């Protein structure tokens, strides 16, 4: 990800964390973990984790400086004991690795001391299979960040992201190969040091770090559990799962013909919940209809059922006055468009992926809400069909291809992309709306 122009300097590290959050949020959907580099990265990471509702901890890495010139970084030592050297810098200064042996030993001792102070007897957080965001208050040479990133990578994260408010342009380029995503708010050409880009860049003590860890909590409190609901839709009853996060921004109904408990769909709902959206996940087909085998679902009939679910969410939950979106998958995709056409004052945004959205053709011109069409395939016929449907809608539309979703592979990266695209669309079109 390329740095974008931002207003500098930052007021302080907490403000930098707040400004990072909006850029990072769409990238983390799988049990996110924010790992801050102490000491300066801790207040940045704490604020970021709070706004993402993510787990938060420190990542123990120490810079290796030149003897007598500790501010000149020529390597780093990671919590797992691995030492990384900047051999190009050492060669340029004609300093052999052996000359740093005493410095490495001293930094290893300091790393152990800090680990005891910051964590005590608590074990390091689980990294494997999670979206991990490594955070610092800035990057000058990139040596410490590289050591941290490579240590995290070895632990098997689902996605590895580096998020920093400001960095030297050279460091940004050097670190790209070590991450899956990079969020840098500013990389000014006249970069000399991290501190010059903050109005308040006070030095932090171990006490400051432990106080921040205690205040923000090392692990986020568990969110509200989903509760099963049953609602009436015409002559049938639909089963769903409702989750309402504590800090409520809006609501999204996630509908499919069947398979609401599929873990792949939970990737999408979890991402929305962490961003502050209440989610109602439901199947539009009853258990009896699902058991009877594949059938061509009537878009109008399923649209009526989905409309009933929207009405229920509006009248029976805390989301009554919040902006509302609909996400329809498979046979529920055309139903989502029918519902948007029939309830223009309630449905503020729509995402559809998969399914025959052309089956909603009689109502497409009445769809005024912004619609994002996610195609399962880049096949020319599929794309033409999607473009055909878009052209008949009455509001803002966009179309993107998420290849591989049709394979329905457990844990497939494509389902992550569905979550990212959907969250971005709802943030864009629900964020500024009132119910």
GROMACS .gro file of C-alpha atoms in nm:
model
  435
    1UNK     CA    1   0.000   0.000   0.000
    2UNK     CA    2   0.139   0.338  -0.095
    3UNK     CA    3   0.164   0.622   0.158
    4UNK     CA    4  -0.088   0.900   0.103
    5UNK     CA    5  -0.039   1.270   0.180
    6UNK     CA    6  -0.152   1.351   0.533
    7UNK     CA    7  -0.142   1.654   0.755
    8UNK     CA    8   0.178   1.645   0.958
    9UNK     CA    9   0.290   1.665   1.230
   10UNK     CA   10   0.071   1.445   1.449
   11UNK     CA   11  -0.040   1.596   1.777
   12UNK     CA   12   0.083   1.289   1.967
   13UNK     CA   13   0.108   0.912   1.938
   14UNK     CA   14  -0.257   0.853   2.033
   15UNK     CA   15  -0.375   1.075   1.750
   16UNK     CA   16  -0.150   0.882   1.514
   17UNK     CA   17  -0.317   0.557   1.626
   18UNK     CA   18  -0.663   0.702   1.566
   19UNK     CA   19  -0.568   0.808   1.216
   20UNK     CA   20  -0.419   0.469   1.138
   21UNK     CA   21  -0.738   0.289   1.241
   22UNK     CA   22  -0.950   0.388   0.941
   23UNK     CA   23  -0.682   0.270   0.699
   24UNK     CA   24  -0.615  -0.055   0.881
   25UNK     CA   25  -0.975  -0.159   0.957
   26UNK     CA   26  -1.061  -0.295   0.608
   27UNK     CA   27  -0.748  -0.513   0.610
   28UNK     CA   28  -0.810  -0.711   0.930
   29UNK     CA   29  -1.094  -0.961   0.932
   30UNK     CA   30  -0.954  -1.278   1.090
   31UNK     CA   31  -0.922  -1.255   1.472
   32UNK     CA   32  -0.694  -0.946   1.453
   33UNK     CA   33  -0.400  -0.894   1.686
   34UNK     CA   34  -0.216  -0.562   1.725
   35UNK     CA   35   0.150  -0.599   1.825
   36UNK     CA   36   0.325  -0.279   1.930
   37UNK     CA   37   0.700  -0.220   1.938
   38UNK     CA   38   0.793  -0.067   2.275
   39UNK     CA   39   0.826   0.184   2.385
   40UNK     CA   40   0.708   0.441   2.130
   41UNK     CA   41   0.474   0.208   1.941
   42UNK     CA   42   0.272   0.118   2.250
   43UNK     CA   43   0.044   0.427   2.272
   44UNK     CA   44  -0.004   0.413   1.895
   45UNK     CA   45  -0.092   0.044   1.905
   46UNK     CA   46  -0.318   0.077   2.209
   47UNK     CA   47  -0.534   0.336   2.037
   48UNK     CA   48  -0.539   0.136   1.715
   49UNK     CA   49  -0.639  -0.185   1.896
   50UNK     CA   50  -0.913  -0.005   2.088
   51UNK     CA   51  -1.069   0.129   1.769
   52UNK     CA   52  -1.041  -0.206   1.592
   53UNK     CA   53  -1.169  -0.399   1.897
   54UNK     CA   54  -0.862  -0.617   1.856
   55UNK     CA   55  -0.634  -0.806   2.092
   56UNK     CA   56  -0.331  -0.600   2.194
   57UNK     CA   57   0.016  -0.686   2.318
   58UNK     CA   58   0.377  -0.581   2.288
   59UNK     CA   59   0.629  -0.733   2.049
   60UNK     CA   60   0.971  -0.761   2.204
   61UNK     CA   61   1.248  -0.644   1.969
   62UNK     CA   62   1.563  -0.444   2.046
   63UNK     CA   63   1.768  -0.234   1.810
   64UNK     CA   64   2.141  -0.306   1.784
   65UNK     CA   65   2.336   0.018   1.760
   66UNK     CA   66   2.699   0.087   1.687
   67UNK     CA   67   2.926   0.086   1.993
   68UNK     CA   68   2.952   0.446   2.107
   69UNK     CA   69   2.679   0.550   1.864
   70UNK     CA   70   2.367   0.367   1.985
   71UNK     CA   71   2.137   0.585   1.776
   72UNK     CA   72   2.286   0.435   1.457
   73UNK     CA   73   2.097   0.109   1.408
   74UNK     CA   74   2.280  -0.172   1.232
   75UNK     CA   75   2.056  -0.463   1.331
   76UNK     CA   76   1.802  -0.593   1.579
   77UNK     CA   77   1.738  -0.885   1.810
   78UNK     CA   78   1.394  -1.042   1.831
   79UNK     CA   79   1.210  -1.199   2.122
   80UNK     CA   80   1.270  -1.546   1.983
   81UNK     CA   81   1.644  -1.486   2.014
   82UNK     CA   82   1.717  -1.440   1.646
   83UNK     CA   83   1.961  -1.163   1.554
   84UNK     CA   84   1.924  -0.967   1.230
   85UNK     CA   85   2.212  -0.759   1.096
   86UNK     CA   86   2.207  -0.485   0.834
   87UNK     CA   87   2.506  -0.622   0.649
   88UNK     CA   88   2.501  -0.351   0.385
   89UNK     CA   89   2.526  -0.082   0.652
   90UNK     CA   90   2.801  -0.273   0.831
   91UNK     CA   91   2.995  -0.314   0.506
   92UNK     CA   92   2.956   0.055   0.428
   93UNK     CA   93   3.096   0.146   0.769
   94UNK     CA   94   3.353  -0.137   0.758
   95UNK     CA   95   3.233  -0.284   1.087
   96UNK     CA   96   3.243  -0.666   1.122
   97UNK     CA   97   2.965  -0.850   1.301
   98UNK     CA   98   3.213  -0.973   1.563
   99UNK     CA   99   3.265  -0.614   1.679
  100UNK     CA  100   2.902  -0.608   1.796
  101UNK     CA  101   2.912  -0.918   2.017
  102UNK     CA  102   2.912  -0.722   2.345
  103UNK     CA  103   2.634  -0.494   2.219
  104UNK     CA  104   2.425  -0.794   2.117
  105UNK     CA  105   2.471  -0.954   2.461
  106UNK     CA  106   2.373  -0.632   2.637
  107UNK     CA  107   2.063  -0.586   2.422
  108UNK     CA  108   1.964  -0.948   2.478
  109UNK     CA  109   1.978  -0.886   2.855
  110UNK     CA  110   1.771  -0.569   2.818
  111UNK     CA  111   1.519  -0.755   2.603
  112UNK     CA  112   1.478  -1.020   2.871
  113UNK     CA  113   1.437  -0.752   3.138
  114UNK     CA  114   1.166  -0.572   2.944
  115UNK     CA  115   0.985  -0.893   2.871
  116UNK     CA  116   0.965  -0.965   3.245
  117UNK     CA  117   0.847  -0.610   3.316
  118UNK     CA  118   0.583  -0.595   3.041
  119UNK     CA  119   0.453  -0.952   3.045
  120UNK     CA  120   0.555  -1.104   3.377
  121UNK     CA  121   0.459  -1.470   3.368
  122UNK     CA  122   0.209  -1.421   3.089
  123UNK     CA  123   0.292  -1.607   2.768
  124UNK     CA  124   0.327  -1.441   2.431
  125UNK     CA  125   0.001  -1.408   2.234
  126UNK     CA  126  -0.104  -1.664   1.977
  127UNK     CA  127  -0.010  -1.548   1.628
  128UNK     CA  128  -0.079  -1.848   1.404
  129UNK     CA  129  -0.381  -1.807   1.179
  130UNK     CA  130  -0.454  -1.447   1.281
  131UNK     CA  131  -0.436  -1.111   1.106
  132UNK     CA  132  -0.140  -0.947   1.280
  133UNK     CA  133  -0.070  -0.574   1.272
  134UNK     CA  134   0.281  -0.470   1.374
  135UNK     CA  135   0.281  -0.107   1.492
  136UNK     CA  136   0.546   0.151   1.575
  137UNK     CA  137   0.540   0.530   1.607
  138UNK     CA  138   0.759   0.556   1.297
  139UNK     CA  139   1.030   0.388   1.094
  140UNK     CA  140   1.366   0.545   1.020
  141UNK     CA  141   1.597   0.271   0.889
  142UNK     CA  142   1.362  -0.027   0.911
  143UNK     CA  143   1.602  -0.261   1.089
  144UNK     CA  144   1.397  -0.308   1.402
  145UNK     CA  145   1.073  -0.336   1.207
  146UNK     CA  146   1.224  -0.599   0.978
  147UNK     CA  147   1.331  -0.813   1.273
  148UNK     CA  148   0.984  -0.784   1.424
  149UNK     CA  149   0.810  -0.870   1.098
  150UNK     CA  150   1.027  -1.173   1.028
  151UNK     CA  151   0.973  -1.302   1.381
  152UNK     CA  152   0.595  -1.272   1.340
  153UNK     CA  153   0.604  -1.427   0.993
  154UNK     CA  154   0.771  -1.740   1.129
  155UNK     CA  155   0.480  -1.787   1.369
  156UNK     CA  156   0.236  -1.832   1.077
  157UNK     CA  157  -0.006  -1.537   1.076
  158UNK     CA  158  -0.298  -1.540   0.835
  159UNK     CA  159  -0.198  -1.192   0.716
  160UNK     CA  160   0.090  -0.969   0.824
  161UNK     CA  161   0.047  -0.591   0.817
  162UNK     CA  162   0.288  -0.313   0.909
  163UNK     CA  163   0.114   0.005   1.024
  164UNK     CA  164   0.314   0.318   1.104
  165UNK     CA  165   0.220   0.686   1.102
  166UNK     CA  166   0.540   0.807   0.934
  167UNK     CA  167   0.845   0.650   0.775
  168UNK     CA  168   1.148   0.727   0.563
  169UNK     CA  169   1.071   0.656   0.195
  170UNK     CA  170   1.373   0.426   0.171
  171UNK     CA  171   1.249   0.219   0.466
  172UNK     CA  172   0.905   0.187   0.310
  173UNK     CA  173   1.049   0.036  -0.004
  174UNK     CA  174   1.288  -0.190   0.185
  175UNK     CA  175   1.012  -0.340   0.402
  176UNK     CA  176   0.753  -0.414   0.133
  177UNK     CA  177   0.877  -0.767   0.073
  178UNK     CA  178   0.835  -0.855   0.442
  179UNK     CA  179   0.461  -0.781   0.464
  180UNK     CA  180   0.132  -0.867   0.301
  181UNK     CA  181   0.005  -0.512   0.347
  182UNK     CA  182   0.162  -0.186   0.453
  183UNK     CA  183  -0.016   0.120   0.592
  184UNK     CA  184   0.203   0.431   0.611
  185UNK     CA  185   0.026   0.763   0.659
  186UNK     CA  186   0.321   0.971   0.547
  187UNK     CA  187   0.664   0.918   0.394
  188UNK     CA  188   0.801   1.272   0.351
  189UNK     CA  189   1.102   1.323   0.127
  190UNK     CA  190   1.260   1.545   0.391
  191UNK     CA  191   1.241   1.276   0.660
  192UNK     CA  192   1.527   1.295   0.912
  193UNK     CA  193   1.386   1.143   1.231
  194UNK     CA  194   1.057   1.010   1.365
  195UNK     CA  195   1.027   1.268   1.643
  196UNK     CA  196   1.018   1.569   1.413
  197UNK     CA  197   0.677   1.460   1.283
  198UNK     CA  198   0.507   1.483   1.625
  199UNK     CA  199   0.428   1.795   1.823
  200UNK     CA  200   0.437   1.589   2.144
  201UNK     CA  201   0.706   1.319   2.126
  202UNK     CA  202   0.787   1.276   2.492
  203UNK     CA  203   1.007   0.986   2.595
  204UNK     CA  204   0.828   0.691   2.752
  205UNK     CA  205   0.939   0.491   3.054
  206UNK     CA  206   0.870   0.129   3.141
  207UNK     CA  207   0.610   0.262   3.382
  208UNK     CA  208   0.433   0.444   3.100
  209UNK     CA  209   0.424   0.127   2.893
  210UNK     CA  210   0.288  -0.096   3.170
  211UNK     CA  211   0.028   0.169   3.260
  212UNK     CA  212  -0.095   0.177   2.900
  213UNK     CA  213  -0.109  -0.202   2.888
  214UNK     CA  214  -0.309  -0.207   3.211
  215UNK     CA  215  -0.543   0.071   3.100
  216UNK     CA  216  -0.624  -0.064   2.755
  217UNK     CA  217  -0.618  -0.429   2.848
  218UNK     CA  218  -0.376  -0.676   2.699
  219UNK     CA  219  -0.665  -0.879   2.558
  220UNK     CA  220  -0.991  -0.726   2.446
  221UNK     CA  221  -1.300  -0.827   2.644
  222UNK     CA  222  -1.511  -1.090   2.471
  223UNK     CA  223  -1.785  -0.942   2.258
  224UNK     CA  224  -2.150  -1.029   2.291
  225UNK     CA  225  -2.224  -1.381   2.172
  226UNK     CA  226  -2.457  -1.442   1.881
  227UNK     CA  227  -2.805  -1.542   1.989
  228UNK     CA  228  -3.038  -1.756   1.787
  229UNK     CA  229  -3.356  -1.586   1.670
  230UNK     CA  230  -3.666  -1.705   1.486
  231UNK     CA  231  -3.875  -1.456   1.292
  232UNK     CA  232  -4.190  -1.484   1.087
  233UNK     CA  233  -4.182  -1.413   0.715
  234UNK     CA  234  -4.524  -1.462   0.564
  235UNK     CA  235  -4.623  -1.824   0.616
  236UNK     CA  236  -4.280  -1.949   0.719
  237UNK     CA  237  -4.039  -1.897   1.005
  238UNK     CA  238  -3.672  -1.817   0.943
  239UNK     CA  239  -3.386  -1.905   1.176
  240UNK     CA  240  -3.098  -1.663   1.219
  241UNK     CA  241  -2.813  -1.551   1.441
  242UNK     CA  242  -2.812  -1.197   1.581
  243UNK     CA  243  -2.502  -1.026   1.719
  244UNK     CA  244  -2.507  -0.669   1.850
  245UNK     CA  245  -2.163  -0.521   1.935
  246UNK     CA  246  -2.136  -0.278   2.228
  247UNK     CA  247  -2.036   0.024   2.014
  248UNK     CA  248  -2.309   0.018   1.749
  249UNK     CA  249  -2.259   0.203   1.417
  250UNK     CA  250  -2.515   0.033   1.198
  251UNK     CA  251  -2.664  -0.302   1.103
  252UNK     CA  252  -2.626  -0.551   0.819
  253UNK     CA  253  -2.850  -0.844   0.728
  254UNK     CA  254  -2.643  -1.125   0.577
  255UNK     CA  255  -2.864  -1.362   0.384
  256UNK     CA  256  -2.803  -1.685   0.194
  257UNK     CA  257  -3.031  -1.955   0.072
  258UNK     CA  258  -2.874  -2.188   0.325
  259UNK     CA  259  -2.551  -2.239   0.521
  260UNK     CA  260  -2.562  -1.952   0.769
  261UNK     CA  261  -2.337  -2.150   1.008
  262UNK     CA  262  -2.069  -2.203   0.744
  263UNK     CA  263  -1.738  -2.080   0.897
  264UNK     CA  264  -1.656  -1.899   0.574
  265UNK     CA  265  -1.958  -1.676   0.618
  266UNK     CA  266  -1.855  -1.609   0.977
  267UNK     CA  267  -1.539  -1.447   0.842
  268UNK     CA  268  -1.762  -1.183   0.683
  269UNK     CA  269  -1.995  -1.135   0.980
  270UNK     CA  270  -1.706  -1.117   1.228
  271UNK     CA  271  -1.538  -0.843   1.026
  272UNK     CA  272  -1.858  -0.640   1.026
  273UNK     CA  273  -1.914  -0.692   1.399
  274UNK     CA  274  -1.563  -0.575   1.483
  275UNK     CA  275  -1.628  -0.259   1.284
  276UNK     CA  276  -1.939  -0.186   1.492
  277UNK     CA  277  -2.219  -0.335   1.281
  278UNK     CA  278  -2.491  -0.550   1.428
  279UNK     CA  279  -2.534  -0.857   1.210
  280UNK     CA  280  -2.834  -1.076   1.145
  281UNK     CA  281  -2.719  -1.389   0.962
  282UNK     CA  282  -3.001  -1.600   0.828
  283UNK     CA  283  -3.108  -1.860   0.572
  284UNK     CA  284  -3.395  -1.759   0.347
  285UNK     CA  285  -3.489  -2.122   0.282
  286UNK     CA  286  -3.652  -2.322   0.558
  287UNK     CA  287  -3.503  -2.649   0.681
  288UNK     CA  288  -3.771  -2.840   0.488
  289UNK     CA  289  -3.694  -2.650   0.167
  290UNK     CA  290  -3.323  -2.712   0.209
  291UNK     CA  291  -3.382  -3.083   0.266
  292UNK     CA  292  -3.589  -3.114  -0.052
  293UNK     CA  293  -3.281  -3.051  -0.264
  294UNK     CA  294  -3.178  -2.787  -0.519
  295UNK     CA  295  -3.455  -2.581  -0.665
  296UNK     CA  296  -3.484  -2.254  -0.851
  297UNK     CA  297  -3.568  -2.008  -0.574
  298UNK     CA  298  -3.810  -1.734  -0.668
  299UNK     CA  299  -3.634  -1.398  -0.626
  300UNK     CA  300  -3.960  -1.220  -0.546
  301UNK     CA  301  -4.061  -1.469  -0.277
  302UNK     CA  302  -3.717  -1.470  -0.115
  303UNK     CA  303  -3.711  -1.092  -0.138
  304UNK     CA  304  -4.032  -1.078   0.064
  305UNK     CA  305  -3.874  -1.301   0.329
  306UNK     CA  306  -3.563  -1.087   0.342
  307UNK     CA  307  -3.780  -0.777   0.365
  308UNK     CA  308  -3.956  -0.928   0.665
  309UNK     CA  309  -3.616  -0.985   0.827
  310UNK     CA  310  -3.522  -0.621   0.766
  311UNK     CA  311  -3.850  -0.511   0.923
  312UNK     CA  312  -3.796  -0.737   1.223
  313UNK     CA  313  -3.441  -0.604   1.276
  314UNK     CA  314  -3.575  -0.250   1.262
  315UNK     CA  315  -3.855  -0.307   1.512
  316UNK     CA  316  -3.717  -0.560   1.757
  317UNK     CA  317  -3.351  -0.465   1.817
  318UNK     CA  318  -3.127  -0.177   1.922
  319UNK     CA  319  -3.050  -0.121   1.553
  320UNK     CA  320  -3.387   0.043   1.494
  321UNK     CA  321  -3.243   0.388   1.431
  322UNK     CA  322  -2.913   0.287   1.271
  323UNK     CA  323  -2.827   0.283   0.900
  324UNK     CA  324  -2.887  -0.061   0.755
  325UNK     CA  325  -2.728  -0.264   0.476
  326UNK     CA  326  -2.803  -0.598   0.314
  327UNK     CA  327  -2.555  -0.859   0.194
  328UNK     CA  328  -2.703  -1.135  -0.023
  329UNK     CA  329  -2.510  -1.446  -0.129
  330UNK     CA  330  -2.601  -1.715  -0.382
  331UNK     CA  331  -2.977  -1.751  -0.421
  332UNK     CA  332  -3.023  -1.461  -0.178
  333UNK     CA  333  -2.833  -1.220  -0.407
  334UNK     CA  334  -3.132  -1.131  -0.630
  335UNK     CA  335  -3.351  -1.129  -0.317
  336UNK     CA  336  -3.130  -0.857  -0.170
  337UNK     CA  337  -3.197  -0.640  -0.474
  338UNK     CA  338  -3.571  -0.704  -0.454
  339UNK     CA  339  -3.568  -0.604  -0.087
  340UNK     CA  340  -3.374  -0.285  -0.163
  341UNK     CA  341  -3.629  -0.197  -0.431
  342UNK     CA  342  -3.923  -0.256  -0.198
  343UNK     CA  343  -3.772  -0.082   0.106
  344UNK     CA  344  -3.580   0.221  -0.027
  345UNK     CA  345  -3.617   0.417   0.297
  346UNK     CA  346  -3.472   0.136   0.509
  347UNK     CA  347  -3.199  -0.026   0.299
  348UNK     CA  348  -2.910   0.218   0.266
  349UNK     CA  349  -2.654  -0.005   0.090
  350UNK     CA  350  -2.635  -0.350  -0.072
  351UNK     CA  351  -2.362  -0.601  -0.145
  352UNK     CA  352  -2.435  -0.907  -0.359
  353UNK     CA  353  -2.202  -1.190  -0.452
  354UNK     CA  354  -2.272  -1.501  -0.650
  355UNK     CA  355  -2.619  -1.594  -0.762
  356UNK     CA  356  -2.829  -1.491  -1.060
  357UNK     CA  357  -2.884  -1.123  -0.992
  358UNK     CA  358  -3.052  -1.096  -1.332
  359UNK     CA  359  -3.348  -1.280  -1.176
  360UNK     CA  360  -3.432  -0.952  -1.001
  361UNK     CA  361  -3.473  -0.783  -1.342
  362UNK     CA  362  -3.835  -0.666  -1.291
  363UNK     CA  363  -3.728  -0.459  -0.987
  364UNK     CA  364  -3.376  -0.350  -1.082
  365UNK     CA  365  -3.479  -0.002  -1.195
  366UNK     CA  366  -3.630   0.057  -0.849
  367UNK     CA  367  -3.303  -0.019  -0.668
  368UNK     CA  368  -3.180   0.323  -0.552
  369UNK     CA  369  -2.940   0.216  -0.278
  370UNK     CA  370  -2.569   0.190  -0.368
  371UNK     CA  371  -2.497  -0.166  -0.483
  372UNK     CA  372  -2.164  -0.350  -0.494
  373UNK     CA  373  -2.168  -0.657  -0.720
  374UNK     CA  374  -1.902  -0.917  -0.636
  375UNK     CA  375  -1.856  -1.170  -0.911
  376UNK     CA  376  -1.733  -1.519  -0.839
  377UNK     CA  377  -1.564  -1.546  -1.175
  378UNK     CA  378  -1.400  -1.324  -1.433
  379UNK     CA  379  -1.561  -1.525  -1.712
  380UNK     CA  380  -1.677  -1.290  -1.988
  381UNK     CA  381  -2.037  -1.414  -1.980
  382UNK     CA  382  -2.061  -1.378  -1.601
  383UNK     CA  383  -1.917  -1.029  -1.618
  384UNK     CA  384  -2.150  -0.927  -1.901
  385UNK     CA  385  -2.445  -1.051  -1.698
  386UNK     CA  386  -2.330  -0.850  -1.398
  387UNK     CA  387  -2.279  -0.537  -1.608
  388UNK     CA  388  -2.620  -0.588  -1.766
  389UNK     CA  389  -2.785  -0.595  -1.424
  390UNK     CA  390  -2.586  -0.292  -1.306
  391UNK     CA  391  -2.699  -0.092  -1.604
  392UNK     CA  392  -3.063  -0.137  -1.506
  393UNK     CA  393  -3.026  -0.026  -1.145
  394UNK     CA  394  -3.133   0.320  -1.046
  395UNK     CA  395  -2.853   0.408  -0.803
  396UNK     CA  396  -2.475   0.405  -0.766
  397UNK     CA  397  -2.316   0.072  -0.848
  398UNK     CA  398  -1.975  -0.092  -0.868
  399UNK     CA  399  -1.856  -0.432  -0.983
  400UNK     CA  400  -1.553  -0.629  -0.871
  401UNK     CA  401  -1.430  -0.981  -0.933
  402UNK     CA  402  -1.339  -1.201  -0.637
  403UNK     CA  403  -1.212  -1.514  -0.813
  404UNK     CA  404  -1.231  -1.846  -0.637
  405UNK     CA  405  -1.533  -1.781  -0.414
  406UNK     CA  406  -1.731  -2.032  -0.618
  407UNK     CA  407  -1.495  -2.305  -0.498
  408UNK     CA  408  -1.626  -2.268  -0.142
  409UNK     CA  409  -1.296  -2.380   0.007
  410UNK     CA  410  -1.284  -2.365   0.389
  411UNK     CA  411  -1.057  -2.079   0.489
  412UNK     CA  412  -1.010  -1.967   0.130
  413UNK     CA  413  -0.847  -1.628   0.096
  414UNK     CA  414  -1.127  -1.524  -0.139
  415UNK     CA  415  -1.375  -1.517   0.149
  416UNK     CA  416  -1.144  -1.277   0.326
  417UNK     CA  417  -1.165  -1.056   0.019
  418UNK     CA  418  -1.545  -1.070   0.027
  419UNK     CA  419  -1.527  -0.947   0.387
  420UNK     CA  420  -1.284  -0.669   0.297
  421UNK     CA  421  -1.490  -0.551   0.000
  422UNK     CA  422  -1.820  -0.566   0.189
  423UNK     CA  423  -1.682  -0.381   0.491
  424UNK     CA  424  -1.536  -0.109   0.272
  425UNK     CA  425  -1.866  -0.064   0.088
  426UNK     CA  426  -2.075  -0.044   0.405
  427UNK     CA  427  -1.828   0.190   0.573
  428UNK     CA  428  -1.850   0.417   0.271
  429UNK     CA  429  -2.228   0.420   0.237
  430UNK     CA  430  -2.354   0.362   0.590
  431UNK     CA  431  -2.099   0.557   0.791
  432UNK     CA  432  -2.247   0.901   0.736
  433UNK     CA  433  -2.613   0.805   0.726
  434UNK     CA  434  -2.878   0.823   0.989
  435UNK     CA  435  -3.148   0.563   1.015
   0.00000   0.00000   0.00000
